[in-house]
Coordinates of C-alpha atoms in Angstrom, one line a residue:
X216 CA -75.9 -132.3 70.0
X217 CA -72.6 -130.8 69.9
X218 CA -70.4 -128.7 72.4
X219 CA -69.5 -125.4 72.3
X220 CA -65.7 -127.3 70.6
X221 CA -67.7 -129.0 68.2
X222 CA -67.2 -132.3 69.7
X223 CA -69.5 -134.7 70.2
X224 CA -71.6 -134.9 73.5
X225 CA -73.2 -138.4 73.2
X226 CA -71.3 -141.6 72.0
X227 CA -72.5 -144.5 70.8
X228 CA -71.4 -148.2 70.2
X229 CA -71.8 -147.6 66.5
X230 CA -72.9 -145.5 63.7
X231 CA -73.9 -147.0 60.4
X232 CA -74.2 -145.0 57.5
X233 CA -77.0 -146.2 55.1
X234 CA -80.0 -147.9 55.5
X235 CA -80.7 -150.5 53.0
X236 CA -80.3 -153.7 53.7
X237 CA -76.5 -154.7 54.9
X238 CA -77.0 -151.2 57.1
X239 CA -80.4 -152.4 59.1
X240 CA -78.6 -156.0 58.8
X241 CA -75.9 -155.0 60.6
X242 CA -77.6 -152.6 63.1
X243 CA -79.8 -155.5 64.1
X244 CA -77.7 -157.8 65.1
X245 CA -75.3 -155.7 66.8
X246 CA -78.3 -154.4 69.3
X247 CA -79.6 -157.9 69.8
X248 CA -76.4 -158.1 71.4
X249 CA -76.8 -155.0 73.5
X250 CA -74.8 -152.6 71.3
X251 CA -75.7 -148.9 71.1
X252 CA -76.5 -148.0 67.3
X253 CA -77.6 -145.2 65.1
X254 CA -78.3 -145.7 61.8
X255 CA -78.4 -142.6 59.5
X256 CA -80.1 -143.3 56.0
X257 CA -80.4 -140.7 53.2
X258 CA -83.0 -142.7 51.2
X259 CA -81.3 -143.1 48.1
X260 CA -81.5 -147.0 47.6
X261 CA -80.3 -148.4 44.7
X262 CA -83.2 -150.4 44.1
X263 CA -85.7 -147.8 44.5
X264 CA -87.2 -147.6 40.9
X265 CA -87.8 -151.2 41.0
X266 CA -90.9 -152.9 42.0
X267 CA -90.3 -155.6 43.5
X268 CA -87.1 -157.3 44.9
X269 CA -86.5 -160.7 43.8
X270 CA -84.9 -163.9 44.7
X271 CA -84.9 -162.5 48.2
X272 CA -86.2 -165.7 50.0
X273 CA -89.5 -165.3 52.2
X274 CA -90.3 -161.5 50.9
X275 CA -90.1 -162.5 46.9
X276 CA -91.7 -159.8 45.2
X277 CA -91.9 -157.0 48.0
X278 CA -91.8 -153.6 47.0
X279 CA -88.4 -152.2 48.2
X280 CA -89.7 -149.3 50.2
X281 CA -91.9 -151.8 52.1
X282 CA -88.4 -154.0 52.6
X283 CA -86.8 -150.9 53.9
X284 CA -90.2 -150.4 56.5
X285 CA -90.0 -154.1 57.5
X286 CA -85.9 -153.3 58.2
X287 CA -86.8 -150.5 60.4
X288 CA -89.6 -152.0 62.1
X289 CA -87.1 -154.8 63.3
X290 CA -84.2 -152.9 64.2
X291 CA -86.2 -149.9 66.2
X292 CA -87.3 -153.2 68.4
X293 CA -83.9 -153.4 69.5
X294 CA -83.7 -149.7 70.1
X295 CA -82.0 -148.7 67.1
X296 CA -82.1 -145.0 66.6
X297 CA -82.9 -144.3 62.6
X298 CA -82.0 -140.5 61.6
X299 CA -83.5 -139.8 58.2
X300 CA -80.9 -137.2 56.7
X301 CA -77.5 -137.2 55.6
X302 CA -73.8 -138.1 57.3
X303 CA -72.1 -135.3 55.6
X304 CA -68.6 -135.5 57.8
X305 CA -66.6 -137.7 59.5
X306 CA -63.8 -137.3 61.6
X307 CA -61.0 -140.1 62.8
X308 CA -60.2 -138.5 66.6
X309 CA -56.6 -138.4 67.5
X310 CA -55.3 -141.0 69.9
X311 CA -58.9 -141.8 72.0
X312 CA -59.2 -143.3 75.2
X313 CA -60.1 -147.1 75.1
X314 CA -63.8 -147.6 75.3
X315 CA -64.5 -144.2 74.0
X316 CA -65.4 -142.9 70.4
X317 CA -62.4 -143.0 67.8
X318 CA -64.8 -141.3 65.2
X319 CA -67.2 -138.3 65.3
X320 CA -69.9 -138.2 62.6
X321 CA -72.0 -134.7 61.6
X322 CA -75.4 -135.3 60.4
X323 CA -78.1 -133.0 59.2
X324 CA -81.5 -133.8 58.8
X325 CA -83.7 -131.4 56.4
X326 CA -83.5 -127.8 57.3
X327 CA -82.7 -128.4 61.4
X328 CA -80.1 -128.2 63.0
X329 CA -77.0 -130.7 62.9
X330 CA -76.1 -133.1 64.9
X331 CA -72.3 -135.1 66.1
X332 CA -72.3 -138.8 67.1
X333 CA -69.6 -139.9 68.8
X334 CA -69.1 -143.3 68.0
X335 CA -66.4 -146.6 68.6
X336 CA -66.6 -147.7 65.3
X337 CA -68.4 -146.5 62.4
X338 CA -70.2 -149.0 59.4
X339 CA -70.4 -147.9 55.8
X340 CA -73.4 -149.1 53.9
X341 CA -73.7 -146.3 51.4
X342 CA -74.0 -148.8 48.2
X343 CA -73.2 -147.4 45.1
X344 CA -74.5 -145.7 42.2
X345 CA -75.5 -147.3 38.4
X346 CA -75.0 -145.0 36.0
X347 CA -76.1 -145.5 32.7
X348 CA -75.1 -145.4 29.1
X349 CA -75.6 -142.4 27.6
X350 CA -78.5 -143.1 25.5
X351 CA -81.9 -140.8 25.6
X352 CA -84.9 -142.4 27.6
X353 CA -82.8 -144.9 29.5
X354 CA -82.8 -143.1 33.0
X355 CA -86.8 -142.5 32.9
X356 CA -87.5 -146.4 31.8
X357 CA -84.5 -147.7 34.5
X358 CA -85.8 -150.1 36.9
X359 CA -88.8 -151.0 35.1
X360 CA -88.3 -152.3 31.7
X361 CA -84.5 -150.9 31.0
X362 CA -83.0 -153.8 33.1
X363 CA -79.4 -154.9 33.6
X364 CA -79.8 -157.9 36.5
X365 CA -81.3 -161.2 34.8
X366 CA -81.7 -162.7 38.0
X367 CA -83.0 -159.3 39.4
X368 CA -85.7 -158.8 36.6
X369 CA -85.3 -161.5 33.9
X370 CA -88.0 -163.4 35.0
X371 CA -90.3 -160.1 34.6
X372 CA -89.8 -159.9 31.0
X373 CA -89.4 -163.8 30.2
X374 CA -91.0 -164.1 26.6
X375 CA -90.8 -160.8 26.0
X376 CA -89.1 -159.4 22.9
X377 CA -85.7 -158.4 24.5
X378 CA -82.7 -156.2 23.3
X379 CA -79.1 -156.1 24.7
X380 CA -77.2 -153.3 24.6
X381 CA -73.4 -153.4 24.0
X382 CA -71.3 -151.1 25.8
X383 CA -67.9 -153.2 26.4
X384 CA -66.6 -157.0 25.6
X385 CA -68.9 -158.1 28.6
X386 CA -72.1 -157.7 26.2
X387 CA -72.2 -161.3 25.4
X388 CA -72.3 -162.5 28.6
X389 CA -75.0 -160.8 29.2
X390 CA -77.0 -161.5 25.9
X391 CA -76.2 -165.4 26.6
X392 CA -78.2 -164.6 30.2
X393 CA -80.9 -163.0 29.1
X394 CA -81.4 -165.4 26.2
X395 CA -81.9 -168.2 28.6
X396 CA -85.2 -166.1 29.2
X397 CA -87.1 -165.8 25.7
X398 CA -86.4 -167.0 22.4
X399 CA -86.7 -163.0 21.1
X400 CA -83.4 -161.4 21.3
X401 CA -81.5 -158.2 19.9
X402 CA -78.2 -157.9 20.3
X403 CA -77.3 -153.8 19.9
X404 CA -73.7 -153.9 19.1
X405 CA -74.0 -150.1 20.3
X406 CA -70.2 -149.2 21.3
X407 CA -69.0 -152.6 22.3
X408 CA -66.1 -154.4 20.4
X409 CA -66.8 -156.7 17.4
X410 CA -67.5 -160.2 18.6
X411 CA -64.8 -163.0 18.0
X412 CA -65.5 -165.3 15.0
X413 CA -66.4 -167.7 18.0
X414 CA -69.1 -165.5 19.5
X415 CA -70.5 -164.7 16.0
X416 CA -71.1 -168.3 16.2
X417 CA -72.7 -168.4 19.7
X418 CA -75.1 -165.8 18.2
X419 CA -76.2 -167.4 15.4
X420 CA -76.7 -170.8 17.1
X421 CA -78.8 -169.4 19.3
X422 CA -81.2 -167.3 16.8
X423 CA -79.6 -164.0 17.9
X424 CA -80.4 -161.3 16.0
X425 CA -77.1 -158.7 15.6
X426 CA -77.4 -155.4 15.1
X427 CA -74.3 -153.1 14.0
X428 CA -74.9 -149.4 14.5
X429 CA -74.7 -146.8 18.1
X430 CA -78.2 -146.9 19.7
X431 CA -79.3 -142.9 19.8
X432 CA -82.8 -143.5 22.2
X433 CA -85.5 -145.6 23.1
X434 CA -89.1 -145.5 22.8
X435 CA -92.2 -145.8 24.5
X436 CA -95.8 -145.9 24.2
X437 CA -98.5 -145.6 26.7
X438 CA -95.6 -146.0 29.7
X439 CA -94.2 -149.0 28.5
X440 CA -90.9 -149.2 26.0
X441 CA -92.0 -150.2 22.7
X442 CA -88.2 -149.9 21.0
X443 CA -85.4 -149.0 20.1
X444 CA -84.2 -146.1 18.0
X445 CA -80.5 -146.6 16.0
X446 CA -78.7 -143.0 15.2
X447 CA -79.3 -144.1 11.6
X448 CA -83.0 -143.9 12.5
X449 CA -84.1 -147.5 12.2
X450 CA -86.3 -148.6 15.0
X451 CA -86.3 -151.9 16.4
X452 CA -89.6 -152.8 18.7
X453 CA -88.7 -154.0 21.9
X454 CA -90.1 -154.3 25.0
X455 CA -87.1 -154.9 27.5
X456 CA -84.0 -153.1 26.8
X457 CA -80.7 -154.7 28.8
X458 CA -77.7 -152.7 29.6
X459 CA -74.4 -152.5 31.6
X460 CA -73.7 -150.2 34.3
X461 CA -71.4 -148.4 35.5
X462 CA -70.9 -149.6 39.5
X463 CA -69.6 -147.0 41.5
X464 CA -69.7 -146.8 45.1
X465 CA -70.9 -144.0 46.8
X466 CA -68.1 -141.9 48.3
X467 CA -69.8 -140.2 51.1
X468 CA -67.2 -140.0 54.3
X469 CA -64.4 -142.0 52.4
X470 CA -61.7 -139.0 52.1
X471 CA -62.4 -137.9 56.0
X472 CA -62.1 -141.4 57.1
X473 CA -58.9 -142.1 54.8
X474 CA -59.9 -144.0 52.1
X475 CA -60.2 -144.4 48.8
X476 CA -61.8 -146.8 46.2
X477 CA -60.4 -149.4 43.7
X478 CA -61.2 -150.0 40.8
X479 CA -63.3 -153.5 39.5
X480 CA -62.7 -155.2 37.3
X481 CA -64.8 -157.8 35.4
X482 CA -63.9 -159.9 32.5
X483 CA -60.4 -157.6 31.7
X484 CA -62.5 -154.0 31.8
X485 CA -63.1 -151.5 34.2
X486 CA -66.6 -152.3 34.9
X487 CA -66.5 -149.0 38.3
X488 CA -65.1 -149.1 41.6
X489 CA -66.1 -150.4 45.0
X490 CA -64.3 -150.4 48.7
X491 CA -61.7 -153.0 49.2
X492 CA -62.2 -154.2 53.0
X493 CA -60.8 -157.9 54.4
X494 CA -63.4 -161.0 54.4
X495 CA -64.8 -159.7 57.9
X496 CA -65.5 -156.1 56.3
X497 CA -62.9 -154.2 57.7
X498 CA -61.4 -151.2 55.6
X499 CA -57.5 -149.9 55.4
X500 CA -59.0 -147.7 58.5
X501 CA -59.2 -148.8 61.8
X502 CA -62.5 -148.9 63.1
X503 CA -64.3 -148.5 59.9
X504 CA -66.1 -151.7 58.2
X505 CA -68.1 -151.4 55.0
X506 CA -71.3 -154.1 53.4
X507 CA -73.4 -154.2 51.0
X508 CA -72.6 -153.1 47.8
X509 CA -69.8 -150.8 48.2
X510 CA -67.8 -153.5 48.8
X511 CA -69.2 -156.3 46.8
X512 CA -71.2 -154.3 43.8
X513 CA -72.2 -157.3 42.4
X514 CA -74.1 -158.5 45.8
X515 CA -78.3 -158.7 45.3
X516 CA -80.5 -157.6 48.1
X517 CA -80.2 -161.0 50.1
X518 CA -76.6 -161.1 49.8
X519 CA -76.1 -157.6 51.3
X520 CA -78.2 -158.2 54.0
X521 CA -76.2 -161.3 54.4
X522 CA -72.6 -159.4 54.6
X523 CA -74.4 -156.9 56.9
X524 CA -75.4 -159.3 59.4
X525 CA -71.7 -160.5 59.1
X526 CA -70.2 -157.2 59.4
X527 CA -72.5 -157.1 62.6
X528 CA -71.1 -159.7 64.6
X529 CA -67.8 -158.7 63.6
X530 CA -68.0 -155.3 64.9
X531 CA -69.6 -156.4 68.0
X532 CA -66.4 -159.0 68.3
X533 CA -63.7 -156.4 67.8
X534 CA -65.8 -154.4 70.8
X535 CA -65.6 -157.0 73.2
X536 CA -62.3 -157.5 72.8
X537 CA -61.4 -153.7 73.4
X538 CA -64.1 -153.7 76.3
X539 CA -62.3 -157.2 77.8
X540 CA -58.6 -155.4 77.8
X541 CA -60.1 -152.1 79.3
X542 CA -61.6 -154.6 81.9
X543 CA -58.2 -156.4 82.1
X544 CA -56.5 -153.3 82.5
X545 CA -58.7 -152.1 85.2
X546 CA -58.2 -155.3 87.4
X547 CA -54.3 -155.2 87.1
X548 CA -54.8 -151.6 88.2
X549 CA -57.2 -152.4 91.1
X550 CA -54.6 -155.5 92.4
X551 CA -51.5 -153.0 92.3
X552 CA -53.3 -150.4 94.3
X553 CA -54.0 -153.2 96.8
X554 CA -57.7 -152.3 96.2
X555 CA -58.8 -155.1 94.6
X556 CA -59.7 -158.3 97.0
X557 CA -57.6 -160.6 95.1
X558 CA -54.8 -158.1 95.6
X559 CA -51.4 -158.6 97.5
X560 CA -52.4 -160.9 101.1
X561 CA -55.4 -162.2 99.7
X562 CA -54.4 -163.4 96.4
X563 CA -51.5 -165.0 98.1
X564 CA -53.7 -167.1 100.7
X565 CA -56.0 -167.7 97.5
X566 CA -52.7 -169.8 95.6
X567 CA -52.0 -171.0 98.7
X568 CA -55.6 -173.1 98.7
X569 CA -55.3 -173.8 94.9
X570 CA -51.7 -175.5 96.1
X571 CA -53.3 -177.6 99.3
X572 CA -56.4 -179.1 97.1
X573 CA -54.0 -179.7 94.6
X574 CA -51.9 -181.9 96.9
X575 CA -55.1 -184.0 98.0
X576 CA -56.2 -184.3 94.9
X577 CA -58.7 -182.0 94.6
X578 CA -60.1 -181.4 91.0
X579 CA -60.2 -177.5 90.7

């Protein structure tokens, strides 16, 4: 609800923006400690196509819109309030009171009205965005058997016959992973550099097939991928197709709250960009902390919700320090009005006790 001046009518401790896992990580263990939280979520997870999330110890294999449930589930026990819709503003408040909100947050939800959120501090968990080579079929196979994680996926498509495709010097690396996996695979030079006489020798030691020539699509049969289609219109059969993303961070609320992205790189290329924040999570902006993978876009599920939980307990550290100085603050205030009963007489007889006991010895 907002007032009439479009500021905010309720605050909260803290507004996280994105559900996935850092988001409901951090959420949850900030209201096991008492902290007031709303969690807006948009339900755009990067992992949605997949299905299952892997290497994700004691929920291997869970779909990740039943990982998502479970996440709610826990954090609505601690009375984390979960607004499916969209934070489409943000604002930074001019000089705010301690203990009040430094930010205000819009949200909309569907087709109802909006809705400002006051809030102390504000956590971004937006993730980021993959986007894919420009190659026809890719986005309708992604998650499934178009795959760019080896220890996401590889052990899905172990044995399989597997092609690599090469979009920048990095290709190798990959092909080296996903060779670990099956003794079957293509390496799509695509647009990537030529190998160095060394890696032509990596290839070939390894039984690596190498393919010169830009991929134009791929192909599929009977909903599975079946291979892969050279402009020159050879077609290799596959049935796992590996590629490089692009990793860029969402940029919801970034310009409002001041902040930009940087780029990352990997290997000496630009490989996207992500949010720079110090080890605790914190951004260039006061009050704002970012997890999950719009800080760290190489982080899998278990290591977001890992940096969430972290973010957490630093958010709820940098509260109680603002909530012990307003405390502070209101005790000097109380003693120099006299109101206080440690004030003035009182707290004068007090030291005079402290220095009596201290004389016999007393242990204080």
């Amino acid at each position: 609800m907002t007032t009439a001046s479009g500021t905010a009518e309720e605050t909260v401790d803290v507004v996280v923006v994105g559900g996935g896992p850092a988001g409901l990580s951090a959420a949850k263990i900030m209201a096991r400690s008492r902290r007031s939280v709303v969690v807006v979520d948009a339900g755009n997870g990067r992992n949605a196509r997949a299905e299952g999330v892997h290497n994700y110890l004691y929920a291997e294999g869970t779909a990740p819109a039943d990982l998502a449930e479970i996440g709610r589930s826990e954090a609505r026990a601690y009375d984390v309030e979960i607004i499916e819709g969209h934070a489409t503003t943000a604002t930074a408040l001019r000089d705010p009171r301690p203990g009040a909100a430094r930010f205000t947050v819009d949200l909309r939800t569907g087709d109802g009205p909006g809705r400002t959120v006051g809030a102390r501090r504000v956590v971004l968990a937006t993730g980021l965005v993959d986007v894919l080579p420009d190659v026809a079929g890719l986005a309708a196979r992604w998650g499934r058997d178009v795959l760019h994680c080896p220890f996401c996926h590889g052990w899905e498509v172990r044995d399989q016959a597997i092609g690599v495709l090469g979009t920048s010097s990095m290709a190798l690396h990959q092909v080296m992973l996903f060779r670990q996996l099956t003794t079957d695979v293509v390496y799509f030079q695509h647009t990537a550099p030529d190998p160095t006489d060394a890696e032509v020798e990596q290839l070939a030691a390894h039984g690596i097939e190498w393919i010169v020539g830009e991929v134009a699509a791929v192909q599929t049969s009977e909903d599975a991928l079946t291979g892969v289609q050279l402009v020159d219109g050879r077609v290799v059969a596959r049935q796992a197709l590996a590629v490089a993303t692009g990793l860029e961070a969402r940029t919801d609320l970034l310009a409002d709250l001041g902040l930009t992205t940087t780029e990352l790189e990997l290997g000496g290329i630009v490989a996207g960009h992500y949010l720079p924040t110090d080890p605790a999570g914190l951004t260039a902006t006061p009050g704002v902390w970012a997890a999950g993978n719009i800080a760290a876009p190489m982080a899998q599920v278990i290591t977001s919700a890992a940096a969430g939980a972290g973010v957490g307990a630093a958010v709820h550290m940098d509260l109680i320090s603002e909530d012990t100085d307003i405390a502070v603050t209101a005790l000097r205030a109380q003693r120099e009005s006299g109101s206080h009963p440690s004030s003035a007489a009182a707290e004068a007889e007090d030291r005079g006790h402290v220095l009596v006991d201290r004389r016999h010895g007393a242990t204080l």
